[in-house]
Coordinates of C-alpha atoms in Angstrom, one line a residue:
M1 CA -76.9 27.4 -42.2
R2 CA -77.9 28.0 -45.8
H3 CA -78.6 24.3 -46.3
Q4 CA -80.8 24.3 -43.2
F5 CA -82.7 27.3 -44.5
Q6 CA -83.3 25.5 -47.8
K7 CA -84.7 22.5 -45.9
A8 CA -86.9 24.9 -43.9
R9 CA -88.2 26.4 -47.1
I10 CA -89.3 23.0 -48.3
R11 CA -91.3 22.6 -45.1
M12 CA -92.8 26.1 -45.6
A13 CA -94.3 25.0 -48.9
V14 CA -96.4 22.3 -47.3
K15 CA -97.0 23.6 -43.8
K16 CA -98.0 26.9 -42.3
I17 CA -97.3 28.4 -38.9
G18 CA -100.5 27.1 -37.2
E19 CA -99.9 23.6 -38.4
L20 CA -96.3 23.6 -37.1
L21 CA -97.5 24.8 -33.7
V22 CA -100.1 22.0 -33.6
E23 CA -97.5 19.5 -34.6
A24 CA -95.2 20.7 -31.8
G25 CA -98.1 20.3 -29.3
L26 CA -98.1 23.9 -28.3
I27 CA -101.8 24.3 -29.3
T28 CA -104.6 22.0 -30.1
E29 CA -106.4 21.7 -33.5
Q30 CA -109.6 23.1 -31.9
Q31 CA -107.6 26.2 -30.7
L32 CA -106.1 26.6 -34.2
D33 CA -109.6 26.3 -35.8
S34 CA -110.9 29.0 -33.4
V35 CA -108.0 31.3 -34.2
L36 CA -108.4 30.7 -38.0
N37 CA -112.1 31.7 -37.8
D38 CA -111.2 34.8 -35.9
S39 CA -108.5 35.7 -38.4
K40 CA -111.2 35.8 -41.1
K41 CA -113.0 38.5 -39.1
N42 CA -109.7 40.4 -38.2
K43 CA -107.7 40.3 -41.4
G44 CA -105.1 42.7 -40.0
L45 CA -104.0 40.4 -37.2
R46 CA -101.5 37.6 -37.6
I47 CA -102.1 34.1 -36.4
G48 CA -99.4 34.4 -33.7
A49 CA -101.0 37.6 -32.3
L50 CA -104.4 36.0 -32.1
L51 CA -103.0 33.0 -30.2
V52 CA -101.4 35.3 -27.7
K53 CA -104.6 37.4 -27.5
K54 CA -106.7 34.4 -26.7
G55 CA -104.2 33.2 -24.1
Y56 CA -103.4 29.9 -25.9
A57 CA -99.6 30.6 -26.0
T58 CA -97.1 33.3 -25.3
E59 CA -94.9 35.1 -27.8
L60 CA -91.8 33.4 -26.4
D61 CA -93.4 29.9 -26.7
I62 CA -94.4 30.5 -30.3
A63 CA -91.0 31.9 -31.2
E64 CA -89.0 29.1 -29.6
T65 CA -91.3 26.4 -31.0
L66 CA -90.9 27.8 -34.5
A67 CA -87.1 27.9 -34.1
Y68 CA -87.0 24.3 -33.0
Q69 CA -89.5 23.0 -35.6
L70 CA -87.8 24.8 -38.5
N71 CA -84.2 24.4 -37.2
I72 CA -83.7 28.2 -37.4
P73 CA -81.9 30.1 -34.6
F74 CA -83.8 32.0 -32.0
V75 CA -82.5 35.5 -31.2
D76 CA -83.0 37.5 -28.0
I77 CA -82.7 41.0 -29.6
S78 CA -82.5 42.7 -26.2
S79 CA -79.0 41.4 -25.7
Y80 CA -78.0 41.0 -29.3
P81 CA -75.4 43.5 -30.7
V82 CA -77.4 44.9 -33.6
D83 CA -75.2 46.4 -36.3
P84 CA -76.5 49.9 -37.2
D85 CA -74.8 49.5 -40.6
A86 CA -77.0 46.5 -41.4
V87 CA -80.2 48.4 -40.2
N88 CA -79.5 51.1 -42.8
L89 CA -79.7 48.5 -45.6
I90 CA -83.5 48.0 -45.2
N91 CA -86.0 50.9 -45.5
E92 CA -88.0 51.5 -42.4
N93 CA -91.3 51.1 -44.3
I94 CA -90.3 47.6 -45.4
A95 CA -89.2 46.7 -41.9
K96 CA -92.5 47.8 -40.4
K97 CA -94.6 46.2 -43.2
Y98 CA -93.1 42.7 -42.7
H99 CA -92.1 43.1 -39.0
V100 CA -88.5 42.3 -39.6
L101 CA -85.2 43.7 -38.3
P102 CA -81.7 43.4 -39.9
L103 CA -79.2 42.1 -37.3
C104 CA -75.8 42.0 -39.0
L105 CA -74.2 41.5 -42.4
N106 CA -71.6 38.8 -43.2
H107 CA -70.3 39.1 -46.7
N108 CA -73.5 38.9 -48.8
I109 CA -75.7 37.2 -46.2
L110 CA -78.0 39.5 -44.2
K111 CA -79.1 38.1 -40.8
L112 CA -82.8 38.9 -40.3
A113 CA -84.9 38.7 -37.2
M114 CA -88.5 37.8 -38.1
A115 CA -91.6 37.1 -36.1
D116 CA -92.9 34.8 -39.0
P117 CA -90.0 33.1 -40.7
L118 CA -92.5 31.5 -43.1
D119 CA -93.3 34.8 -44.7
L120 CA -91.8 34.3 -48.2
N121 CA -93.1 37.7 -49.4
A122 CA -91.0 39.4 -46.7
I123 CA -87.9 37.3 -47.6
N124 CA -88.3 38.0 -51.4
D125 CA -88.8 41.8 -50.9
V126 CA -85.7 42.1 -48.7
R127 CA -83.7 40.1 -51.2
F128 CA -84.9 42.4 -54.0
S129 CA -84.4 45.7 -52.2
T130 CA -80.9 44.9 -50.8
G131 CA -79.5 42.5 -53.4
L132 CA -78.4 40.3 -50.4
Q133 CA -79.3 36.8 -49.3
P134 CA -81.6 37.0 -46.2
Q135 CA -80.9 34.5 -43.4
P136 CA -84.0 34.4 -41.1
C137 CA -83.9 34.1 -37.4
V138 CA -86.8 33.8 -35.1
A139 CA -87.7 36.6 -32.5
T140 CA -90.8 37.7 -30.7
P141 CA -92.9 40.4 -32.2
T142 CA -92.6 42.6 -29.1
D143 CA -88.8 42.4 -29.2
I144 CA -88.8 43.3 -32.9
A145 CA -91.2 46.2 -32.4
E146 CA -89.1 47.6 -29.5
A147 CA -85.9 47.2 -31.5
M148 CA -87.3 49.0 -34.5
C149 CA -88.3 51.9 -32.3
I150 CA -84.7 52.0 -31.0
H151 CA -82.7 51.5 -34.2
Y152 CA -84.9 53.5 -36.6
N153 CA -85.5 56.4 -34.2
L154 CA -82.4 56.7 -32.1
S155 CA -81.5 60.4 -32.0
Q156 CA -84.3 61.8 -29.8
P157 CA -84.5 59.1 -27.1
I158 CA -80.7 59.1 -26.5
N159 CA -80.4 62.9 -26.5
D160 CA -83.1 63.0 -23.9
L161 CA -81.3 60.3 -21.9
I162 CA -78.0 62.2 -21.9
D163 CA -79.8 65.3 -20.8
D164 CA -81.6 63.5 -18.0
L165 CA -78.5 61.9 -16.7
S166 CA -76.7 65.3 -16.7
I167 CA -73.7 63.7 -18.4
K168 CA -71.3 66.3 -19.9
K169 CA -71.7 66.2 -23.7
G170 CA -68.5 65.8 -25.7
S171 CA -66.8 63.8 -28.3
I172 CA -63.6 61.7 -28.4
E173 CA -61.4 60.9 -31.4
V174 CA -60.3 57.3 -31.8
I175 CA -56.6 57.0 -32.7
H176 CA -55.8 54.0 -34.8
D177 CA -52.4 52.3 -34.7
A178 CA -50.4 52.1 -37.9
D179 CA -50.4 48.3 -37.7
S180 CA -54.1 47.9 -37.0
P181 CA -56.4 46.3 -39.6
R182 CA -57.7 48.8 -42.1
D183 CA -61.2 47.5 -41.9
I184 CA -61.4 48.4 -38.2
A185 CA -61.1 52.1 -38.9
D186 CA -63.7 51.8 -41.6
H187 CA -66.1 49.9 -39.3
V188 CA -65.7 52.4 -36.6
R189 CA -66.4 55.2 -39.0
K190 CA -69.7 53.8 -40.4
S191 CA -71.0 51.2 -38.0
S192 CA -72.7 53.2 -35.3
A193 CA -75.4 55.8 -35.4
P194 CA -74.3 59.3 -34.2
P195 CA -76.5 59.2 -31.1
I196 CA -74.9 55.9 -29.9
I197 CA -71.5 57.5 -30.5
K198 CA -72.5 60.4 -28.4
M199 CA -73.8 58.3 -25.6
V200 CA -70.6 56.1 -25.4
D201 CA -68.4 59.2 -25.6
S202 CA -70.3 60.8 -22.8
I203 CA -69.9 57.8 -20.5
I204 CA -66.1 57.7 -21.1
I205 CA -65.8 61.5 -20.6
H206 CA -67.9 61.2 -17.4
G207 CA -65.5 58.5 -16.1
L208 CA -62.5 60.7 -16.9
E209 CA -63.9 63.8 -15.2
S210 CA -64.8 61.7 -12.1
G211 CA -61.2 60.5 -11.8
A212 CA -62.3 56.9 -12.4
S213 CA -59.7 54.1 -13.1
D214 CA -62.4 51.8 -14.5
V215 CA -65.8 52.1 -16.1
H216 CA -68.2 49.1 -15.9
L217 CA -71.3 48.5 -18.1
E218 CA -73.2 45.8 -16.3
P219 CA -76.4 44.5 -17.9
Q220 CA -79.2 43.7 -15.5
S221 CA -82.7 42.1 -16.1
R222 CA -84.4 45.4 -16.9
W223 CA -81.6 48.0 -17.2
V224 CA -77.9 48.5 -17.8
K225 CA -76.0 49.6 -14.7
V226 CA -73.0 51.9 -15.2
R227 CA -70.5 51.9 -12.3
I228 CA -67.1 53.6 -12.0
R229 CA -64.2 52.8 -9.7
V230 CA -62.8 55.9 -7.9
D231 CA -60.0 55.7 -5.4
G232 CA -60.2 51.9 -5.4
L233 CA -64.0 51.7 -4.6
M234 CA -66.9 51.0 -6.9
R235 CA -69.6 53.7 -7.2
E236 CA -72.8 53.4 -9.2
S237 CA -72.9 56.3 -11.6
M238 CA -76.1 55.8 -13.6
Q239 CA -78.7 53.4 -14.9
L240 CA -79.4 53.1 -18.6
P241 CA -82.5 51.6 -20.2
K242 CA -82.2 48.0 -21.4
W243 CA -82.6 48.9 -25.0
V244 CA -79.3 50.7 -25.2
Q245 CA -77.4 47.6 -24.2
G246 CA -76.9 46.1 -27.7
P247 CA -75.9 49.4 -29.5
A248 CA -73.6 50.5 -26.7
V249 CA -71.8 47.1 -26.5
S250 CA -71.5 47.1 -30.3
R251 CA -70.0 50.5 -30.4
I252 CA -67.4 49.7 -27.7
K253 CA -66.5 46.4 -29.5
L254 CA -65.9 48.2 -32.7
M255 CA -63.9 50.9 -31.1
S256 CA -61.6 48.3 -29.5
G257 CA -61.3 46.0 -32.5
M258 CA -63.3 43.1 -31.0
D259 CA -65.5 40.7 -33.0
I260 CA -69.0 42.3 -32.9
A261 CA -70.8 39.0 -33.7
E262 CA -69.1 36.9 -31.0
R263 CA -71.0 37.0 -27.7
R264 CA -70.2 33.6 -26.3
I265 CA -66.6 34.0 -25.3
C266 CA -64.5 36.6 -23.4
Q267 CA -62.7 39.2 -25.5
D268 CA -60.0 41.8 -24.9
G269 CA -59.3 45.0 -26.8
K270 CA -57.8 48.4 -26.5
I271 CA -58.7 51.9 -27.6
K272 CA -56.5 54.9 -28.0
V273 CA -58.5 58.1 -27.9
R274 CA -57.8 61.8 -27.9
I275 CA -59.9 64.2 -25.8
G276 CA -58.9 67.7 -26.7
D277 CA -55.1 67.7 -26.5
K278 CA -54.9 64.7 -24.2
A279 CA -54.3 61.2 -25.4
I280 CA -55.8 58.4 -23.3
D281 CA -55.4 54.6 -23.5
I282 CA -58.3 52.4 -22.6
R283 CA -58.1 48.6 -22.1
V284 CA -61.5 46.9 -22.8
S285 CA -62.6 43.5 -21.6
S286 CA -65.9 41.7 -22.3
L287 CA -67.5 38.9 -20.3
P288 CA -70.7 37.0 -21.2
T289 CA -73.1 37.1 -18.2
Q290 CA -76.6 36.0 -17.5
Y291 CA -78.2 39.2 -19.0
G292 CA -75.7 40.0 -21.7
E293 CA -72.0 41.0 -22.0
T294 CA -70.4 43.0 -19.2
M295 CA -67.9 45.6 -20.6
V296 CA -65.1 47.0 -18.4
L297 CA -63.0 49.9 -19.6
R298 CA -59.8 50.6 -17.7
I299 CA -58.7 54.2 -18.3
L300 CA -54.9 54.7 -18.5
D301 CA -53.4 58.1 -18.8
P302 CA -49.9 57.6 -20.2
K303 CA -48.6 60.8 -18.7
A304 CA -50.1 60.3 -15.2
A305 CA -47.4 58.1 -13.8
V306 CA -46.0 59.0 -10.4
S307 CA -42.6 60.6 -10.9
D308 CA -41.5 61.4 -7.4
L309 CA -40.9 59.0 -4.5
N310 CA -42.0 61.7 -2.1
S311 CA -45.6 61.5 -3.5
V312 CA -45.9 57.7 -3.2
G313 CA -46.4 57.7 0.6
F314 CA -43.2 56.5 2.2
L315 CA -42.5 57.6 5.7
P316 CA -38.9 58.9 6.2
G317 CA -37.5 55.7 7.5
D318 CA -39.0 53.5 4.9
K319 CA -38.0 55.9 2.1
K320 CA -34.4 55.8 3.3
R321 CA -34.5 52.0 3.1
A322 CA -36.1 52.0 -0.3
L323 CA -33.4 54.4 -1.6
E324 CA -30.7 52.1 -0.3
M325 CA -32.1 49.2 -2.3
I326 CA -32.4 51.0 -5.7
D327 CA -29.1 52.9 -5.4
R328 CA -27.3 49.6 -5.6
P329 CA -25.7 48.7 -8.9
Q330 CA -27.2 45.2 -8.9
G331 CA -29.7 43.0 -7.2
V332 CA -33.4 42.2 -7.2
V333 CA -36.0 44.6 -5.8
I334 CA -39.5 43.2 -5.5
V335 CA -42.8 45.1 -4.9
T336 CA -45.6 42.8 -3.7
G337 CA -49.3 43.2 -3.0
P338 CA -52.7 42.4 -4.5
T339 CA -54.0 43.7 -7.8
G340 CA -54.7 47.4 -7.7
S341 CA -52.4 48.1 -4.7
G342 CA -50.2 50.6 -6.7
K343 CA -47.2 48.3 -7.3
T344 CA -46.6 49.7 -10.9
S345 CA -46.7 53.3 -9.7
T346 CA -44.1 52.6 -7.0
L347 CA -41.8 50.9 -9.5
Y348 CA -42.2 53.7 -12.0
A349 CA -41.3 56.2 -9.2
M350 CA -38.2 54.2 -8.5
I351 CA -37.3 54.1 -12.2
E352 CA -37.8 57.9 -12.4
H353 CA -35.4 58.3 -9.5
I354 CA -32.5 56.4 -11.0
K355 CA -32.9 57.0 -14.7
G356 CA -30.3 59.1 -16.6
D357 CA -28.4 59.3 -19.9
E358 CA -25.6 57.2 -18.5
I359 CA -27.7 54.0 -17.9
N360 CA -29.8 51.9 -20.1
I361 CA -33.3 51.0 -18.7
I362 CA -35.6 48.5 -20.3
T363 CA -39.0 47.5 -19.1
I364 CA -41.1 44.4 -19.9
E365 CA -44.8 45.0 -19.2
D366 CA -48.2 43.5 -19.9
P367 CA -49.4 46.0 -21.1
I368 CA -47.4 49.3 -20.9
E369 CA -49.6 51.3 -18.6
Y370 CA -47.7 54.6 -18.5
E371 CA -45.2 56.3 -20.7
L372 CA -41.7 56.8 -19.3
K373 CA -39.5 59.2 -21.2
G374 CA -36.0 58.0 -21.8
V375 CA -36.9 54.4 -21.0
N376 CA -37.2 51.5 -23.5
Q377 CA -40.6 49.9 -22.8
V378 CA -41.6 46.5 -24.3
S379 CA -45.2 45.1 -24.2
V380 CA -45.4 41.4 -24.1
N381 CA -47.9 39.5 -26.4
E382 CA -48.7 36.0 -25.3
K383 CA -50.6 35.3 -28.6
T384 CA -47.5 35.9 -30.7
G385 CA -45.1 34.1 -28.3
L386 CA -43.6 37.3 -26.9
T387 CA -43.8 36.1 -23.3
F388 CA -42.0 37.5 -20.2
S389 CA -39.3 34.8 -20.3
Y390 CA -38.7 35.0 -24.0
T391 CA -38.5 38.8 -24.0
L392 CA -36.3 38.8 -21.0
R393 CA -33.7 36.6 -22.7
S394 CA -33.7 39.0 -25.6
V395 CA -33.5 42.0 -23.4
L396 CA -30.3 40.7 -21.8
R397 CA -28.7 40.9 -25.2
Q398 CA -29.6 44.6 -25.4
D399 CA -26.9 45.7 -22.9
P400 CA -29.3 46.9 -20.1
D401 CA -28.2 48.3 -16.8
V402 CA -31.7 48.2 -15.2
I403 CA -34.5 45.8 -16.1
L404 CA -38.1 46.1 -15.0
I405 CA -40.1 42.9 -15.2
G406 CA -43.8 43.7 -15.0
E407 CA -44.6 40.5 -13.0
I408 CA -42.8 37.3 -12.1
R409 CA -45.4 34.7 -13.2
D410 CA -43.5 31.5 -13.6
S411 CA -40.3 29.8 -12.5
E412 CA -38.5 30.4 -15.8
T413 CA -39.0 34.2 -15.6
A414 CA -37.9 34.2 -11.9
M415 CA -34.8 32.2 -12.7
I416 CA -33.7 34.4 -15.6
G417 CA -34.4 37.6 -13.6
F418 CA -32.4 36.4 -10.5
Q419 CA -29.5 35.2 -12.7
A420 CA -29.4 38.5 -14.4
S421 CA -28.9 40.3 -11.1
M422 CA -25.9 38.0 -10.5
T423 CA -24.3 39.3 -13.8
G424 CA -24.5 42.9 -12.7
H425 CA -28.0 44.0 -13.5
L426 CA -30.5 45.8 -11.2
V427 CA -33.8 44.0 -11.6
F428 CA -37.2 45.3 -10.5
S429 CA -40.4 43.2 -10.5
T430 CA -43.7 42.4 -8.7
L431 CA -45.3 39.5 -7.0
H432 CA -48.7 38.8 -5.5
T433 CA -48.3 38.0 -1.8
N434 CA -49.8 39.3 1.4
D435 CA -46.6 40.7 3.0
A436 CA -42.9 41.1 2.4
V437 CA -41.7 38.0 4.2
S438 CA -44.1 35.6 2.4
S439 CA -42.6 36.6 -0.9
I440 CA -39.5 34.6 0.0
A441 CA -41.6 31.5 0.4
R442 CA -43.3 32.3 -2.9
L443 CA -40.0 32.4 -4.7
R444 CA -39.0 29.1 -3.1
N445 CA -42.2 27.5 -4.3
M446 CA -41.4 28.7 -7.8
G447 CA -38.3 26.5 -7.7
L448 CA -35.6 29.1 -7.0
P449 CA -32.8 27.7 -4.9
S450 CA -32.4 29.4 -1.5
Y451 CA -28.8 30.4 -2.1
L452 CA -29.8 32.3 -5.3
I453 CA -32.5 34.2 -3.4
A454 CA -30.2 35.0 -0.6
S455 CA -27.4 36.3 -2.8
S456 CA -29.5 38.2 -5.3
L457 CA -32.4 39.7 -3.3
S458 CA -31.8 43.3 -2.2
G459 CA -35.2 44.0 -0.6
I460 CA -39.0 43.5 -0.7
I461 CA -41.6 46.2 -0.4
A462 CA -45.2 45.1 0.4
Q463 CA -47.9 47.7 -0.1
R464 CA -51.5 48.6 -0.1
L465 CA -53.4 51.7 -1.1
V466 CA -55.7 53.6 1.4
R467 CA -57.9 56.6 0.7
K468 CA -56.7 59.9 2.2
I469 CA -59.0 62.1 4.3
C470 CA -60.3 65.1 2.4
P471 CA -58.4 68.1 3.7
H472 CA -61.3 70.4 3.2
C473 CA -63.7 68.6 5.6
R474 CA -61.4 66.8 8.0
E475 CA -62.6 66.8 11.6
E476 CA -61.7 65.1 14.9
Y477 CA -64.0 62.4 16.3
T478 CA -64.4 60.0 19.2
P479 CA -63.9 56.4 18.3
A480 CA -66.8 53.9 18.6
D481 CA -66.7 50.9 20.9
T482 CA -66.0 48.6 17.9
E483 CA -62.8 50.5 17.1
I484 CA -61.8 50.4 20.7
N485 CA -62.3 46.7 20.9
R486 CA -60.4 46.1 17.7
I487 CA -57.3 48.2 18.4
G488 CA -57.3 48.5 22.1
S489 CA -57.8 51.4 24.5
D490 CA -54.0 51.9 25.0
W491 CA -53.3 53.1 21.4
L492 CA -56.6 55.0 21.1
S493 CA -56.3 56.8 24.4
S494 CA -53.0 58.4 23.3
N495 CA -53.8 59.3 19.7
R496 CA -56.4 61.6 18.2
L497 CA -58.5 60.3 15.3
Y498 CA -59.8 62.2 12.3
R499 CA -62.3 61.6 9.5
G500 CA -63.8 63.4 6.6
K501 CA -67.2 64.9 7.2
G502 CA -68.1 65.0 3.5
C503 CA -68.2 68.0 1.2
K504 CA -68.8 68.9 -2.4
R505 CA -65.1 68.6 -3.2
C506 CA -64.9 65.0 -2.2
N507 CA -68.4 64.2 -3.5
G508 CA -69.6 63.6 0.1
T509 CA -67.3 60.6 0.7
G510 CA -64.9 62.3 3.1
Y511 CA -61.9 61.0 1.1
S512 CA -59.8 62.6 -1.6
G513 CA -56.9 60.7 -3.3
R514 CA -55.0 57.7 -2.1
T515 CA -51.6 57.0 -0.5
G516 CA -49.6 53.9 0.1
V517 CA -49.1 51.8 3.2
F518 CA -45.8 50.0 3.1
E519 CA -43.7 47.3 4.7
V520 CA -40.1 47.7 3.6
L521 CA -37.8 44.6 4.2
T522 CA -34.1 45.2 3.6
I523 CA -32.1 42.1 3.2
N524 CA -29.1 42.3 5.5
S525 CA -26.3 39.7 6.3
R526 CA -28.3 38.1 9.0
L527 CA -31.4 37.6 6.8
R528 CA -29.3 36.3 3.9
D529 CA -27.8 33.6 6.2
M530 CA -31.3 32.7 7.3
I531 CA -32.7 32.5 3.8
A532 CA -29.7 30.5 2.6
G533 CA -30.2 28.1 5.5
D534 CA -33.9 27.6 4.6
A535 CA -35.2 29.2 7.8
M536 CA -38.9 29.1 8.5
E537 CA -41.1 32.0 7.5
N538 CA -41.9 33.0 11.1
E539 CA -38.3 33.0 12.0
I540 CA -37.4 35.3 9.1
A541 CA -40.3 37.6 10.1
K542 CA -39.1 37.8 13.7
A543 CA -35.6 38.7 12.5
A544 CA -37.0 41.3 10.1
L545 CA -38.8 43.0 12.9
E546 CA -35.7 43.0 15.0
S547 CA -33.8 44.5 12.1
G548 CA -36.1 47.5 12.0
M549 CA -38.9 46.5 9.6
T550 CA -42.2 48.3 10.3
P551 CA -45.2 45.9 9.8
L552 CA -47.7 46.9 7.2
Y553 CA -50.5 47.7 9.7
M554 CA -48.2 49.7 11.9
D555 CA -47.2 51.9 9.0
G556 CA -50.9 52.4 8.5
L557 CA -51.5 53.3 12.1
M558 CA -48.8 55.9 11.8
K559 CA -50.7 57.5 9.0
V560 CA -54.0 57.3 11.0
A561 CA -52.3 59.0 13.9
A562 CA -50.9 61.7 11.6
G563 CA -54.4 62.4 10.3
I564 CA -53.7 61.1 6.8
T565 CA -56.3 58.4 6.7
T566 CA -59.0 56.9 8.9
L567 CA -58.9 53.8 11.1
E568 CA -62.0 52.5 9.2
E569 CA -60.2 52.8 5.9
L570 CA -57.1 51.1 7.2
T571 CA -59.2 48.3 8.6
R572 CA -60.8 47.8 5.2
V573 CA -57.5 47.4 3.5
V574 CA -55.2 45.9 6.1
Y575 CA -56.2 43.3 8.8
L576 CA -55.7 44.9 12.3
S577 CA -55.3 42.9 15.4
K578 CA -54.3 44.0 18.9
D579 CA -52.8 40.5 19.5
S580 CA -50.5 41.0 16.5
M581 CA -49.3 44.3 17.9
D582 CA -48.5 42.7 21.2
K583 CA -47.0 39.6 19.6
E584 CA -44.7 41.4 17.2
G585 CA -43.3 43.7 19.8
V586 CA -44.4 47.2 18.7
C587 CA -44.7 50.1 21.1
P588 CA -48.3 51.4 20.8
G589 CA -47.2 54.9 21.8
C590 CA -44.2 55.7 19.5
F591 CA -44.6 52.8 17.0
K592 CA -40.9 51.8 17.5
I593 CA -40.0 48.1 17.2
V594 CA -39.1 46.6 20.5
M595 CA -38.1 43.1 21.5
P596 CA -41.1 40.8 22.0
G597 CA -41.9 40.5 25.8
T598 CA -40.4 43.9 26.6
Q599 CA -42.2 45.6 29.5
L600 CA -40.9 49.1 29.0
C601 CA -40.3 51.0 25.7
P602 CA -36.7 52.2 25.5
Y603 CA -37.6 55.0 23.2
C604 CA -40.5 56.8 24.9
G605 CA -40.5 55.2 28.3
R606 CA -44.1 53.8 28.0
T607 CA -45.1 50.7 29.9
I608 CA -45.8 48.0 27.4
K609 CA -46.4 44.9 29.5
T610 CA -47.6 44.7 33.1
D611 CA -47.4 41.7 35.5
C612 CA -49.5 41.3 38.6
K613 CA -47.4 41.9 41.7
S614 CA -49.3 39.2 43.6
C615 CA -49.6 36.3 41.2
G616 CA -47.2 37.3 38.5
R617 CA -49.6 36.8 35.6
Q618 CA -49.7 39.1 32.7
M619 CA -52.2 42.0 32.8
Q620 CA -53.3 44.6 30.3
Q621 CA -52.1 48.1 30.8
D622 CA -55.5 49.6 31.6
W623 CA -56.6 46.9 34.1
I624 CA -56.9 48.1 37.7
I625 CA -57.8 44.7 39.1
C626 CA -56.1 41.4 38.4
P627 CA -58.8 39.0 37.2
Y628 CA -56.8 36.0 38.4
C629 CA -56.2 37.0 42.1
A630 CA -58.5 40.0 42.5
T631 CA -55.5 42.3 43.6
R632 CA -56.2 46.0 43.0
H633 CA -53.5 47.9 41.1
N634 CA -53.1 51.5 40.0
P635 CA -53.2 51.8 36.2
A636 CA -49.9 52.7 34.5
P637 CA -49.6 56.3 33.4
L638 CA -50.2 56.7 29.6
Q639 CA -47.5 58.6 27.7
P640 CA -48.4 60.7 24.7
A641 CA -47.7 59.4 21.2
C642 CA -44.4 60.6 19.7
L643 CA -45.8 61.2 16.2
P644 CA -47.0 64.7 15.5
L645 CA -50.3 65.3 13.7
A646 CA -50.0 66.3 10.0

């Protein structure tokens, strides 16, 4: 870059900005002569400003042409992470006089945004005042003027912004790890102006007070959108002016130890902060997008892990099955579901249930999300070679009784984990599958032999998270036609439905908190034989239902009938189908598993299947006329549901 700048300086000696624009074909010689004549009358205006004023070219055209002709980088300041420490190197009067803005400092080279990179007086004055070597970049005059207003006069605009947004003011203390680079702490201390620190701190505190799991800063064309994820759903929190994008991104990058100058690739970082007496971990991720870098901050409270299986959301029958799995001295227990479905919280609750001084529990996680007292937790690091499989081999030499593997990602990790269960260890892990039975096929696809799966697997728990109805504004309502068509009138006619009306305590959403929806598959002797014999997935699913497994959607319907969640919320998370209910043999009245094709529920006496007395074809329970032979029938009496309301 320095060699290129020297070549550009040679060209500066023989050509001026107007000649370069003519040479590039942006303007004609006649237009240049006209502008030069006007410049003699208006000595305060630059050539570029006159070209724009006359309509011969735009600021962006001039800047990009100069950058191309001089082989100097063009900078879009609106999305560039300007380093406030570099801004402090140049006096505001010099910056305004020459219309320049410092961007960043790299050793003794000061990157400088200039509207006229041919202005040797500006370059010499900056070199003399700073003692550094300027490296010009081309930017539009308007962008430079707006950036100077921002970076040289930050305090008042940002204070007004925070007041207007009604964000609670506060500050956070960044905690630095002992093994972190020393220069990171120094950069965080001096890199950002106090108003920027206050704004970023306020956004983080706002996310914490709202109970958000993630805070998103998403640059748009004219503003920066701030969204938070509360109870699994995104919610727009505020809109910030476009000019805060660069300083805010820079501040977050420096807090998390990222490279402030790198904007072309994705980066990951982490922040440990203290707010009052509370320590919070924040995982940070950056992603280059069309309008700048999107920043996502995942908020992790190390002491907020679920410590009781009763608070996870298991119904009594499923809780009993889950306890049977984890009380065994050996075997593999898998929790499956999509990202954000609460798998880690369920595993932590299980660990809390079985931990004690007499057993050694070791977890392998990426990263460690919550702190478990009395448990040895290891965080994997792919960059240093500390992978799941490598760490797992080392953990087996640490004399563990229980091992938690954060995720089975590859065949090697799966093989080691299942072999460890054969040698007397209890192994917990997670997968990403749609339901419990499909996890068996997933393990087979990873290369695990069927006999090893059958002999080692103790059980599989599939789960989702649904929002709970706010208890302060819960009300009963009549279902709409779409809900009736989706579920069927049989189930809806015998169950009352509830929803949240919306109040201040739930922020008008009608929901407060979340609970789990589960599908607990316990591996018994019949299922082991089927798995070892490479039975098809649908055959295993049928045997699992006959063994007492409650399907995922039926567990959700039980919680709907109990007034815990809404049918709309369950439909959002779990696919509901009346055909599936009939096919899988579940009584719509008491939710007990019955044999497929059963006409009468043996538990509540409800009629499940009706055949026409004349033609023998199957009819739905609420039909009064057979559509096949037009025979009139009396509808079967509906029995009330057996599940009481919560």
